[in-house]
Coordinates of C-alpha atoms in Angstrom, one line a residue:
M1 CA 34.8 -11.3 29.6
A2 CA 36.7 -8.3 28.3
A3 CA 38.5 -5.6 30.2
N4 CA 39.1 -1.9 29.4
N5 CA 40.3 0.9 31.7
G6 CA 40.2 -1.5 34.7
L7 CA 36.6 -2.3 33.9
I8 CA 35.5 -5.9 33.0
R9 CA 32.6 -6.4 30.7
K10 CA 30.7 -9.7 31.2
A11 CA 27.9 -11.2 29.3
F12 CA 25.9 -14.4 29.8
V13 CA 22.7 -16.0 28.7
M14 CA 19.9 -17.5 30.8
S15 CA 16.4 -18.4 29.9
L16 CA 12.8 -18.1 31.2
N17 CA 10.1 -20.7 31.3
K18 CA 7.5 -20.0 28.6
G19 CA 5.1 -17.3 29.5
Q20 CA 7.1 -15.9 32.4
V21 CA 8.6 -12.6 31.0
K22 CA 5.9 -10.4 32.6
E23 CA 6.5 -12.0 36.0
Y24 CA 10.3 -11.8 35.5
T25 CA 10.0 -8.1 34.7
K26 CA 7.7 -7.5 37.6
R27 CA 10.1 -9.1 40.1
H28 CA 12.9 -6.9 38.8
N29 CA 11.0 -3.6 38.9
P30 CA 11.9 -2.7 41.5
I31 CA 14.7 -5.1 42.3
W32 CA 15.0 -5.8 46.1
P33 CA 17.0 -2.9 47.6
E34 CA 19.2 -5.3 49.5
L35 CA 20.1 -7.2 46.3
E36 CA 20.9 -3.9 44.5
A37 CA 23.1 -2.9 47.5
V38 CA 25.0 -6.3 47.3
L39 CA 25.6 -5.9 43.6
K40 CA 26.9 -2.4 44.0
D41 CA 29.0 -3.3 47.1
H42 CA 30.6 -6.2 45.1
G43 CA 31.8 -4.0 42.3
V44 CA 28.9 -4.1 39.8
L45 CA 29.0 -0.7 38.0
N46 CA 26.4 -1.4 35.3
Y47 CA 24.0 -4.3 34.8
S48 CA 21.3 -4.8 32.2
I49 CA 19.2 -7.8 31.2
F50 CA 17.5 -8.1 27.8
F51 CA 14.8 -10.7 26.7
L52 CA 14.7 -12.4 23.3
E53 CA 11.1 -13.5 22.8
S54 CA 11.7 -16.0 20.0
T55 CA 13.9 -18.2 22.2
H56 CA 12.9 -17.1 25.8
Q57 CA 16.5 -16.2 26.4
L58 CA 17.8 -13.6 28.7
F59 CA 20.9 -11.8 27.7
A60 CA 22.7 -10.2 30.7
Y61 CA 25.5 -7.6 30.4
A62 CA 27.4 -6.3 33.4
E63 CA 30.4 -4.1 33.9
I64 CA 32.3 -5.1 37.0
E65 CA 35.4 -4.1 38.9
N66 CA 36.9 -7.6 39.3
E67 CA 36.1 -11.3 39.0
E68 CA 36.6 -12.1 42.7
K69 CA 34.0 -9.6 43.8
W70 CA 31.6 -10.7 41.1
N71 CA 32.0 -14.4 42.0
S72 CA 31.5 -13.7 45.7
I73 CA 28.0 -12.3 45.1
A74 CA 26.8 -15.9 44.8
R75 CA 27.9 -16.6 48.3
T76 CA 25.7 -13.9 49.9
D77 CA 22.5 -14.8 51.6
V78 CA 20.5 -12.2 49.7
C79 CA 21.7 -13.7 46.3
R80 CA 20.7 -17.2 47.4
K81 CA 17.3 -15.9 48.6
W82 CA 16.9 -14.2 45.2
W83 CA 17.7 -17.4 43.3
K84 CA 15.1 -19.3 45.2
H85 CA 12.6 -16.5 44.6
M86 CA 13.2 -16.7 40.8
G87 CA 13.5 -20.5 40.6
D88 CA 9.8 -21.1 39.7
I89 CA 10.0 -19.0 36.5
M90 CA 13.4 -20.0 35.0
P91 CA 15.5 -23.1 34.7
S92 CA 17.7 -23.5 37.8
N93 CA 20.6 -25.6 39.0
K94 CA 20.4 -27.8 42.1
D95 CA 21.7 -24.9 44.2
N96 CA 18.9 -22.7 42.8
S97 CA 21.3 -20.6 40.7
P98 CA 19.9 -19.9 37.3
V99 CA 21.2 -22.0 34.5
A100 CA 23.6 -19.7 32.7
E101 CA 26.2 -19.8 30.0
D102 CA 28.9 -17.2 29.7
L103 CA 29.4 -15.4 26.4
Y104 CA 32.7 -14.2 25.1
E105 CA 33.2 -10.9 23.4
V106 CA 34.0 -10.9 19.7
F107 CA 33.7 -7.2 19.0
H108 CA 33.8 -3.9 21.0
I109 CA 34.1 -0.3 20.1
E110 CA 34.0 2.8 22.2
K111 CA 35.0 6.4 22.0

C-alpha cells in the first residue's frame, strides 16, 4: 500500500485454476453492474487486473480513497455473491474469498 495526494495504491496477487483465464475474463466483461457500483461507492477510483500466463497469477492494482471503505467491500452481499460465483475457477478460502497476498510497493514515479 502506498499513498499519494490522499490516494492509496494497493496491489495484490491471486491465481486462477489452470485453463480458466478465458472464463475469468468472460465473467469480468462486463462485470456485474451492482458489483461495480459497490466498488465505486466504497471509494475504488481505479481497478485493474492483469494475468501472468506462466504462473496463472492475477496481479490486481487498485487506487482507493481509504482502507476502511476498501475493507468494508468484503462485508457486502454482492461481494460475497461474487466470490461464490468465482470460486470454481480460482483458489478460495473457506469464506469463498479468493486466496490473495498483498504486495508492497518498492518503486513509484509520477509526473
